[in-house]
Amino acid sequence: MVDFIQNCLDGVMVGSSYALLAIGFTLIFGVMRRLNLSYGPSIMLGAFVGTLVYLEFQMGGFAVAVATVIGAVLAGIYVERLCFWAIRQGAAVASMVSSFAIWMQLEEIVTVFFPERTYPFPPLADRTAIEIGPFFLKLENLIMFACAAGLTVLLQVLLYRTRFGLALRAVSENPRAARFMGINIGRVTFWAFALASALGGVAAYLIIGTDAQITPLFGLWATFKGLIAMMLGGMGSIPGAILGGLLLGVVEAQSTWYLGTEYRDLAAYALLFLFLVFRPGGLMGQVAAERERAALRRV
Amino acid sequence: MLEVRGLQVRYGKVRAVQDVTLDVAAGEIVALIGANGAGKSSTMHAICGIERPAAGQIRFQGQDITRLPAYRILRQGIAQVPEGRLIFGGLTIEENLRLGAHGAAQRSGGVDMAAVLELFPALAERLDERASVLSGGQAQMLALARGLMANPKLLLLDEPSLGLAPVAVQEVFRLIQSLRDRGVTILLVEQNVRQALSVADRGYVLEGGRIILEGRADTLVRDEHLVSAYMGLKPAATAG
């Protein structure tokens, strides 16, 4: 029982970073109804900008974090202009396929400038752990969780207390109605991409800081984790993205402990499979699916 | 105030609007009448920038707005209450109203929500509720209130009585009447021809994407062609 609870604690803390990735996917999917496969690779590029700052200028944690976020936002905007803005009149699948092409391009760019596969990254914290009763909480996990939780609260304030947040929610719910309100859809989409990329940049900094090293494969990894967490939670729902991320973290932690590391990803895919068969809308997706149907009725 | 000249709107190869020329003067209520598919909504969408005209010119207060994007046109002072209401069901009533003022906020001031709510006492009590709980008639009232939040100089109303119960239809037209008393200029699209002409000053009849008839509302009501073509349909037949 102690093991089980310990795994849940670890899972929730690691899962908080998956939640950030899933929120990023959800924000973009919400305003565009299009999938951005290049989300992971664009924040990977940001993390390599962070590595560059770390290696070239010997700067510490905060500067690296800022560089990572700026790099991720610039890469995200690049993807938005090329794969989404430029072909906004075209089919949704065209955006998805071109975002896949840009994925390959971003990976190649990084490989050209960083020819060795692995590079060091400033560690998030030293390897201390805090003991609470029978449980151990790693300092780096605590930092990760605190940052993710803080950002989620900030995002909530942004979405529910600001003019931009209201416009973003309106576009997510019904883009056509939003145009009648005089909302500049292009601008809202642009900033939603920037916001999602910034969140992804922070997530990348936290995750890679825990490993203290980075490879170009991080892009693939981040797209997988974010997509799975989003689908578990339900496409287009931010509370769903948070729950999906935490659930994914816990399932990974449990399967690592009870089945072994080699079964960790298998367990995650099995979970996704079960969800797709028995609850395709995800945890919170029924709500979003209802809304989608209602929106269709209105047309 | 509004001048539309030789307007043409296409969807691919289909020409929804062939050639529409119309004027709306300040303080007027003008009705745009026609059967389904006559091009009424397409005309409205072109005026507010949701659709881009294929040909023709639209001028508002002397300025060419033909190719401006929708959010710029709204800033000039043209708001539209769209057909089917397009309420944001997942947002609260207050949020819906605030969205109405969104586009106009960059223009001088916008409008006080309390002033708009004076016209809609039923909404004022339910600001924190989700808009999806509203009935059809209430949702139409919210859509109208949301349109007024933009403090428009010209208000475009697209089928405001569509799908409403007779009581709600009466309420909508009473409201249009009271807006006229406040000096709001209105371009009204309606299938409910008799009702529309009863509040309007002038009317245009659209058929096959062209204006086939225009005149003062009280003359149009007596027009034989119009009576036989559209008024045989009782309003109740389209209500649902």
XYZ file of C-alpha atoms in Angstrom:
539
model
C 0.000 0.000 0.000
C 2.825 2.380 0.849
C 4.399 1.584 -2.529
C 1.135 2.222 -4.312
C 0.669 5.633 -2.691
C 4.328 6.518 -3.262
C 3.862 5.688 -6.964
C 0.739 7.850 -7.091
C 2.640 10.786 -5.593
C 5.511 10.360 -8.044
C 3.055 9.889 -10.891
C 1.073 13.012 -10.118
C 4.216 15.102 -9.935
C 5.668 13.844 -13.204
C 2.178 13.878 -14.697
C 1.877 17.605 -13.967
C 4.417 18.203 -16.740
C 2.446 15.961 -19.103
C -0.585 18.079 -18.187
C 1.243 21.216 -19.364
C 2.004 19.549 -22.701
C -1.608 18.394 -23.009
C -2.882 21.904 -22.230
C -0.670 23.233 -25.012
C -2.126 20.746 -27.478
C -5.632 21.528 -26.237
C -5.288 25.306 -26.618
C -4.166 24.897 -30.221
C -6.724 22.228 -31.030
C -9.428 24.326 -29.361
C -8.986 27.452 -31.468
C -8.077 25.690 -34.725
C -9.855 22.320 -34.615
C -6.587 21.198 -36.149
C -3.856 19.009 -34.770
C -0.339 20.412 -34.522
C 2.012 17.402 -34.624
C 4.962 19.765 -34.606
C 4.180 20.980 -31.093
C 6.718 18.658 -29.423
C 9.521 19.322 -31.915
C 9.048 23.104 -31.710
C 9.513 23.087 -27.926
C 12.451 20.677 -28.398
C 14.037 23.351 -30.570
C 13.415 25.820 -27.762
C 15.166 23.517 -25.304
C 18.215 23.383 -27.592
C 18.316 27.189 -27.561
C 18.397 26.801 -23.771
C 21.243 24.291 -24.057
C 23.125 26.714 -26.287
C 22.849 29.446 -23.654
C 23.980 26.955 -21.010
C 27.016 25.670 -22.944
C 28.156 28.830 -24.716
C 27.571 31.435 -22.034
C 27.707 29.235 -18.902
C 24.485 30.768 -17.689
C 22.416 29.094 -15.017
C 18.878 27.853 -14.543
C 16.765 30.972 -14.946
C 18.495 32.263 -18.080
C 18.251 28.799 -19.637
C 14.539 28.630 -18.803
C 13.914 32.032 -20.401
C 15.923 31.055 -23.489
C 14.001 27.788 -23.764
C 10.641 29.560 -23.591
C 11.654 32.230 -26.109
C 13.005 29.582 -28.491
C 9.855 27.500 -28.136
C 7.583 30.500 -28.768
C 9.518 31.543 -31.888
C 9.470 27.979 -33.237
C 5.756 27.716 -32.407
C 4.983 30.938 -34.284
C 7.013 29.670 -37.238
C 4.853 26.523 -37.314
C 1.648 28.561 -36.969
C 2.476 30.888 -39.871
C 3.554 28.062 -42.153
C 1.205 25.163 -41.397
C -1.907 26.903 -40.113
C -2.159 30.565 -41.093
C -0.930 30.045 -44.656
C -3.381 27.217 -45.362
C -6.241 28.221 -43.075
C -8.697 27.959 -45.983
C -7.511 24.448 -46.840
C -8.452 21.106 -45.333
C -7.592 20.434 -41.701
C -5.593 17.368 -42.714
C -3.346 19.567 -44.877
C -2.309 21.461 -41.740
C -1.644 18.223 -39.889
C 0.467 16.744 -42.673
C 2.466 19.929 -43.146
C 3.039 20.125 -39.395
C 4.525 16.628 -39.718
C 6.836 17.885 -42.471
C 7.951 20.799 -40.275
C 8.579 18.290 -37.484
C 11.149 16.553 -39.703
C 12.614 19.910 -40.670
C 13.021 21.074 -37.065
C 14.673 17.794 -36.102
C 17.101 18.094 -39.027
C 17.976 21.684 -38.114
C 18.807 20.635 -34.562
C 20.810 17.616 -35.731
C 22.881 19.784 -38.067
C 23.795 22.301 -35.363
C 24.096 19.744 -32.557
C 25.728 16.722 -34.241
C 26.324 14.707 -31.057
C 23.141 13.024 -29.943
C 23.175 14.009 -26.302
C 23.875 17.370 -24.683
C 23.943 18.412 -21.039
C 21.149 20.553 -19.597
C 21.204 22.373 -16.249
C 19.666 20.079 -13.625
C 16.483 21.305 -11.993
C 17.731 20.500 -8.475
C 20.240 18.289 -6.726
C 19.207 14.750 -5.955
C 17.805 15.423 -2.492
C 14.507 13.991 -1.355
C 12.165 15.153 1.351
C 10.889 12.531 3.748
C 7.293 12.716 4.915
C 6.366 9.725 7.075
C 6.978 6.631 4.941
C 7.047 8.644 1.699
C 9.847 10.299 -0.229
C 9.340 13.342 -2.446
C 12.190 14.225 -4.786
C 13.016 17.917 -4.729
C 13.092 18.130 -8.534
C 9.630 16.572 -8.733
C 8.311 19.024 -6.165
C 9.697 21.937 -8.157
C 8.153 20.533 -11.318
C 4.782 20.115 -9.671
C 4.828 23.570 -8.063
C 5.702 25.256 -11.364
C 3.069 23.307 -13.306
C 0.378 24.008 -10.714
C 1.289 27.703 -10.565
C 1.174 28.013 -14.337
C -2.195 26.266 -14.483
C -3.616 28.774 -12.003
C -2.154 31.663 -14.016
C -3.661 30.207 -17.188
C -7.030 29.954 -15.479
C -6.842 33.645 -14.552
C -5.863 34.508 -18.103
C -8.729 32.496 -19.609
C -11.439 33.615 -17.198
C -10.446 37.115 -16.144
C -9.131 38.798 -19.276
C -10.520 40.083 -22.546
C -8.118 37.871 -24.500
C -9.176 34.820 -22.483
C -12.837 35.451 -23.230
C -12.096 35.865 -26.927
C -10.047 32.648 -26.921
C -12.870 30.694 -25.285
C -15.383 32.182 -27.732
C -13.254 31.148 -30.725
C -12.831 27.657 -29.233
C -16.549 27.223 -28.787
C -17.808 28.658 -32.061
C -15.403 30.377 -34.474
C -18.210 31.487 -36.768
C -20.125 33.204 -33.978
C -16.849 34.734 -32.793
C -16.447 36.441 -36.177
C -19.867 38.041 -35.771
C -18.612 39.436 -32.440
C -15.848 41.269 -34.288
C -13.136 39.017 -32.894
C -10.004 38.943 -35.026
C -9.688 35.159 -35.327
C -6.229 35.303 -36.873
C -4.843 37.294 -33.983
C -6.450 35.113 -31.313
C -5.066 31.999 -33.022
C -1.606 33.524 -33.216
C -1.519 34.325 -29.510
C -3.019 30.958 -28.578
C -0.088 29.336 -30.410
C 2.381 31.592 -28.637
C 0.775 30.832 -25.284
C 0.756 27.072 -25.907
C 4.398 27.195 -26.986
C 5.377 29.161 -23.876
C 3.679 26.571 -21.655
C 5.432 23.838 -23.640
C 8.748 25.645 -23.202
C 8.337 25.640 -19.424
C 7.320 21.964 -19.504
C 10.398 21.172 -21.591
C 12.659 23.013 -19.165
C 11.195 21.122 -16.196
C 11.299 17.684 -17.838
C 14.722 17.992 -19.432
C 16.067 19.556 -16.233
C 15.034 16.388 -14.407
C 17.029 14.259 -16.866
C 19.869 16.838 -16.962
C 20.391 15.946 -20.621
C 18.678 16.512 -23.948
C 18.427 14.742 -27.302
C 16.512 15.678 -30.475
C 14.217 12.748 -29.700
C 12.588 14.911 -27.043
C 10.311 16.336 -29.747
C 8.812 12.954 -30.545
C 8.565 12.142 -26.859
C 6.758 15.404 -26.020
C 4.280 15.047 -28.881
C 3.479 11.498 -27.722
C 3.031 12.378 -24.066
C 0.977 15.486 -24.799
C -1.235 13.773 -27.378
C -1.893 10.726 -25.199
C -2.679 12.897 -22.179
C -5.003 15.078 -24.250
C -6.839 12.079 -25.685
C -7.218 10.484 -22.242
C -8.673 13.727 -20.916
C -10.866 14.485 -23.920
C -10.000 16.611 -26.924
C -10.549 20.305 -26.388
C -11.096 20.335 -22.626
C -8.501 21.987 -20.391
C -9.632 20.289 -17.156
C -9.537 17.084 -19.206
C -5.971 17.800 -20.295
C -4.919 18.256 -16.664
C -6.633 15.046 -15.524
C -5.308 13.150 -18.530
C -1.756 14.266 -17.796
C -1.968 13.261 -14.136
C -3.586 9.912 -14.996
C -0.867 9.158 -17.522
C 1.806 10.009 -14.955
C 0.271 7.744 -12.314
C -0.213 4.816 -14.699
C 3.396 5.116 -15.844
C 4.682 5.233 -12.268
C 2.613 2.233 -11.214
C 3.542 0.099 -14.212
C 7.208 0.981 -13.812
C 7.105 -0.199 -10.200
C 4.993 -3.314 -10.580
C 5.860 -4.438 -14.120
C 9.258 -2.864 -14.821
C 10.479 0.073 -16.904
C 10.183 -1.845 -20.163
C 6.412 -2.078 -19.678
C 5.909 1.596 -18.863
C 5.094 2.812 -22.372
C 3.193 -0.367 -23.151
C 0.925 0.298 -20.170
C 0.342 3.868 -21.373
C -0.644 2.665 -24.848
C -2.863 -0.060 -23.384
C -4.627 2.596 -21.321
C -5.108 4.780 -24.391
C -6.436 1.761 -26.313
C -8.972 0.987 -23.585
C -10.113 4.607 -23.530
C -10.485 4.765 -27.295
C -12.613 1.613 -27.277
C -14.748 2.209 -24.202
C -14.746 5.965 -23.696
C -13.591 7.591 -26.930
C -14.546 11.048 -25.657
C -11.981 10.810 -22.858
C -12.510 11.739 -19.213
C -14.077 15.142 -19.864
C -14.691 14.697 -23.558
C -18.392 13.939 -23.293
C -18.924 17.568 -22.410
C -16.839 18.754 -25.327
C -18.559 16.309 -27.679
C -21.970 17.585 -26.558
C -20.853 21.106 -27.275
C -19.572 20.079 -30.670
C -22.923 18.533 -31.542
C -24.756 21.595 -30.277
C -22.520 23.795 -32.412
C -23.289 21.654 -35.454
C -27.000 21.943 -34.792
C -26.653 25.698 -34.754
C -25.175 25.693 -38.256
C -25.856 55.830 -44.185
C -25.402 52.498 -45.941
C -25.112 52.266 -49.719
C -24.872 48.908 -51.468
C -24.188 49.031 -55.214
C -24.262 46.075 -57.628
C -23.373 43.572 -54.925
C -22.486 40.056 -56.015
C -21.688 37.150 -53.657
C -20.505 33.730 -54.827
C -19.929 30.411 -53.137
C -17.641 28.661 -55.570
C -19.604 28.739 -58.820
C -22.970 29.372 -57.213
C -23.995 33.000 -57.336
C -26.079 33.564 -54.228
C -26.376 37.291 -54.822
C -26.432 38.452 -58.453
C -26.955 42.164 -58.325
C -28.217 43.933 -55.238
C -28.422 47.687 -54.852
C -29.971 49.149 -51.731
C -29.771 52.105 -49.359
C -30.429 52.553 -45.694
C -30.738 56.083 -44.325
C -29.961 57.028 -40.724
C -32.842 56.294 -38.351
C -34.633 54.054 -40.825
C -35.841 50.494 -40.483
C -35.469 48.721 -43.810
C -36.820 45.220 -44.433
C -35.214 42.764 -46.822
C -37.775 40.214 -47.914
C -37.592 37.064 -49.975
C -37.980 33.308 -50.050
C -35.377 30.812 -48.841
C -32.246 31.026 -50.956
C -33.126 34.410 -52.402
C -29.816 35.795 -51.146
C -30.955 37.731 -48.075
C -28.462 36.272 -45.608
C -25.628 36.387 -48.143
C -26.314 40.093 -48.624
C -26.181 40.621 -44.861
C -22.969 38.597 -44.539
C -21.327 40.646 -47.271
C -22.296 43.907 -45.547
C -20.735 42.884 -42.229
C -17.683 41.291 -43.829
C -18.297 37.630 -43.012
C -18.411 36.945 -46.754
C -16.232 38.760 -49.229
C -18.233 40.180 -52.168
C -17.265 38.980 -55.664
C -18.274 42.320 -57.153
C -19.951 45.583 -56.237
C -19.381 48.194 -53.611
C -20.530 48.761 -50.043
C -20.169 52.187 -48.471
C -20.937 53.065 -44.882
C -21.080 56.719 -43.811
C -19.287 57.621 -46.995
C -16.436 55.142 -46.467
C -15.758 52.141 -48.682
C -15.980 49.028 -46.507
C -16.324 46.487 -49.311
C -13.158 44.544 -48.574
C -12.628 45.213 -44.882
C -12.462 42.171 -42.572
C -15.448 41.593 -40.281
C -13.736 42.895 -37.136
C -12.864 46.202 -38.821
C -16.432 46.664 -40.096
C -17.807 46.059 -36.613
C -15.457 48.747 -35.323
C -16.989 51.161 -37.864
C -20.339 50.602 -36.185
C -22.150 47.790 -38.009
C -23.221 44.899 -35.773
C -25.113 41.819 -36.878
C -27.459 39.571 -34.926
C -26.910 36.413 -36.967
C -29.482 33.931 -38.137
C -29.827 31.041 -35.707
C -28.686 33.381 -32.921
C -25.220 31.778 -32.528
C -25.224 32.109 -28.766
C -22.159 30.749 -26.936
C -23.961 28.071 -24.922
C -20.917 27.096 -22.882
C -20.347 30.664 -21.676
C -22.415 32.624 -19.191
C -25.012 35.170 -20.238
C -22.780 37.960 -18.986
C -19.831 36.614 -20.982
C -22.012 36.519 -24.088
C -22.905 40.164 -23.527
C -19.284 41.142 -22.953
C -18.382 39.420 -26.234
C -20.959 41.614 -27.935
C -18.941 44.631 -26.843
C -15.627 42.984 -27.748
C -15.220 44.283 -31.257
C -16.535 47.744 -30.487
C -14.387 48.290 -27.413
C -11.646 49.820 -29.523
C -14.172 52.326 -30.788
C -15.074 55.188 -28.434
C -16.351 53.687 -25.232
C -18.681 50.919 -26.264
C -21.856 50.787 -24.247
C -22.804 50.354 -20.636
C -24.125 46.874 -19.935
C -26.625 48.220 -17.431
C -28.156 50.470 -20.093
C -28.669 47.511 -22.434
C -30.055 45.333 -19.647
C -32.770 47.913 -18.968
C -34.353 46.680 -22.178
C -33.943 43.038 -21.134
C -34.967 42.696 -17.480
C -35.300 38.905 -17.810
C -31.617 38.561 -18.708
C -30.446 40.900 -15.959
C -31.479 38.401 -13.289
C -29.584 35.499 -14.845
C -26.195 36.938 -15.771
C -24.170 34.120 -14.187
C -26.102 31.261 -15.767
C -24.872 29.369 -18.777
C -26.483 30.635 -21.960
C -27.334 27.052 -22.990
C -30.172 26.990 -20.414
C -32.113 29.685 -22.292
C -35.189 28.846 -24.365
C -35.355 29.851 -28.022
C -37.112 33.138 -27.321
C -34.783 34.035 -24.457
C -31.741 33.114 -26.557
C -32.980 35.457 -29.289
C -33.313 38.206 -26.689
C -29.745 37.516 -25.588
C -28.598 37.660 -29.211
C -30.319 41.035 -29.636
C -28.898 42.354 -26.359
C -25.449 41.137 -27.418
C -25.815 42.970 -30.720
C -26.715 46.195 -28.904
C -23.653 45.835 -26.658
C -21.574 46.823 -29.691
C -23.400 50.180 -29.576
C -23.960 49.937 -33.328
C -24.906 52.781 -35.619
C -26.449 50.187 -37.919
C -27.894 46.938 -36.630
C -28.379 44.015 -39.012
C -31.052 41.569 -37.862
C -31.051 38.251 -39.702
C -34.305 36.331 -39.245
C -34.854 37.353 -35.606
C -38.226 35.584 -35.413
C -37.154 32.296 -37.023
C -38.148 29.238 -35.040
C -39.804 31.185 -32.235
C -43.183 30.638 -30.616
C -45.807 33.293 -31.534
C -45.538 34.999 -28.134
C -41.763 35.322 -28.519
C -42.216 36.641 -32.061
C -44.432 39.401 -30.685
C -41.818 40.233 -28.086
C -39.059 40.452 -30.699
C -41.070 42.843 -32.838
C -42.032 44.948 -29.830
C -38.333 45.281 -29.119
C -37.539 46.290 -32.705
C -40.252 48.924 -32.376
C -38.697 50.299 -29.203
C -35.240 50.338 -30.814
C -36.652 52.465 -33.591
C -37.967 54.904 -30.980
C -34.397 55.143 -29.680
C -33.163 56.017 -33.143
C -31.244 52.814 -33.953
C -30.942 52.236 -37.691
C -31.932 48.693 -38.629
C -31.680 46.467 -41.683
C -34.032 43.561 -41.094
C -34.187 40.233 -42.928
C -37.412 38.360 -42.360
C -39.503 35.552 -43.769
C -42.326 36.847 -41.630
C -43.230 39.407 -44.285
C -46.336 40.956 -42.774
C -44.656 41.516 -39.391
C -41.510 42.865 -40.999
C -43.380 45.397 -43.116
C -45.435 46.475 -40.111
C -42.324 47.791 -38.318
C -40.305 48.843 -41.378
C -40.261 52.191 -43.171
C -39.199 50.747 -46.494
C -38.680 47.326 -47.970
C -36.776 45.512 -50.697
C -37.919 42.207 -52.208
C -35.194 39.786 -53.262
C -35.679 36.959 -55.721
C -32.962 34.820 -57.268
C -30.278 37.118 -55.917
C -31.782 40.295 -57.414
C -33.953 43.092 -56.087
C -37.258 42.745 -57.919
C -39.292 45.263 -55.985
C -38.723 48.129 -53.612
C -40.827 50.769 -51.966
C -42.407 52.138 -48.830
C -43.526 49.448 -46.422
C -47.165 50.530 -46.449
C -47.232 50.355 -50.262
C -45.524 46.965 -50.377
C -48.056 45.483 -47.973
C -50.743 46.171 -50.591
C -48.680 44.880 -53.530
C -50.528 42.040 -55.225
C -47.456 40.148 -56.411
C -45.989 40.221 -52.938
C -49.204 39.235 -51.219
C -49.674 36.228 -53.476
C -46.026 35.170 -53.364
C -45.231 35.435 -49.656
C -48.147 36.328 -47.496
C -50.197 33.270 -48.261
C -47.765 31.641 -45.848
C -49.097 32.138 -42.349
C -46.329 33.151 -39.916
C -47.320 30.258 -37.658
C -46.366 27.780 -40.391
C -42.700 28.653 -40.076
C -42.663 28.781 -36.285
C -41.375 25.652 -34.576
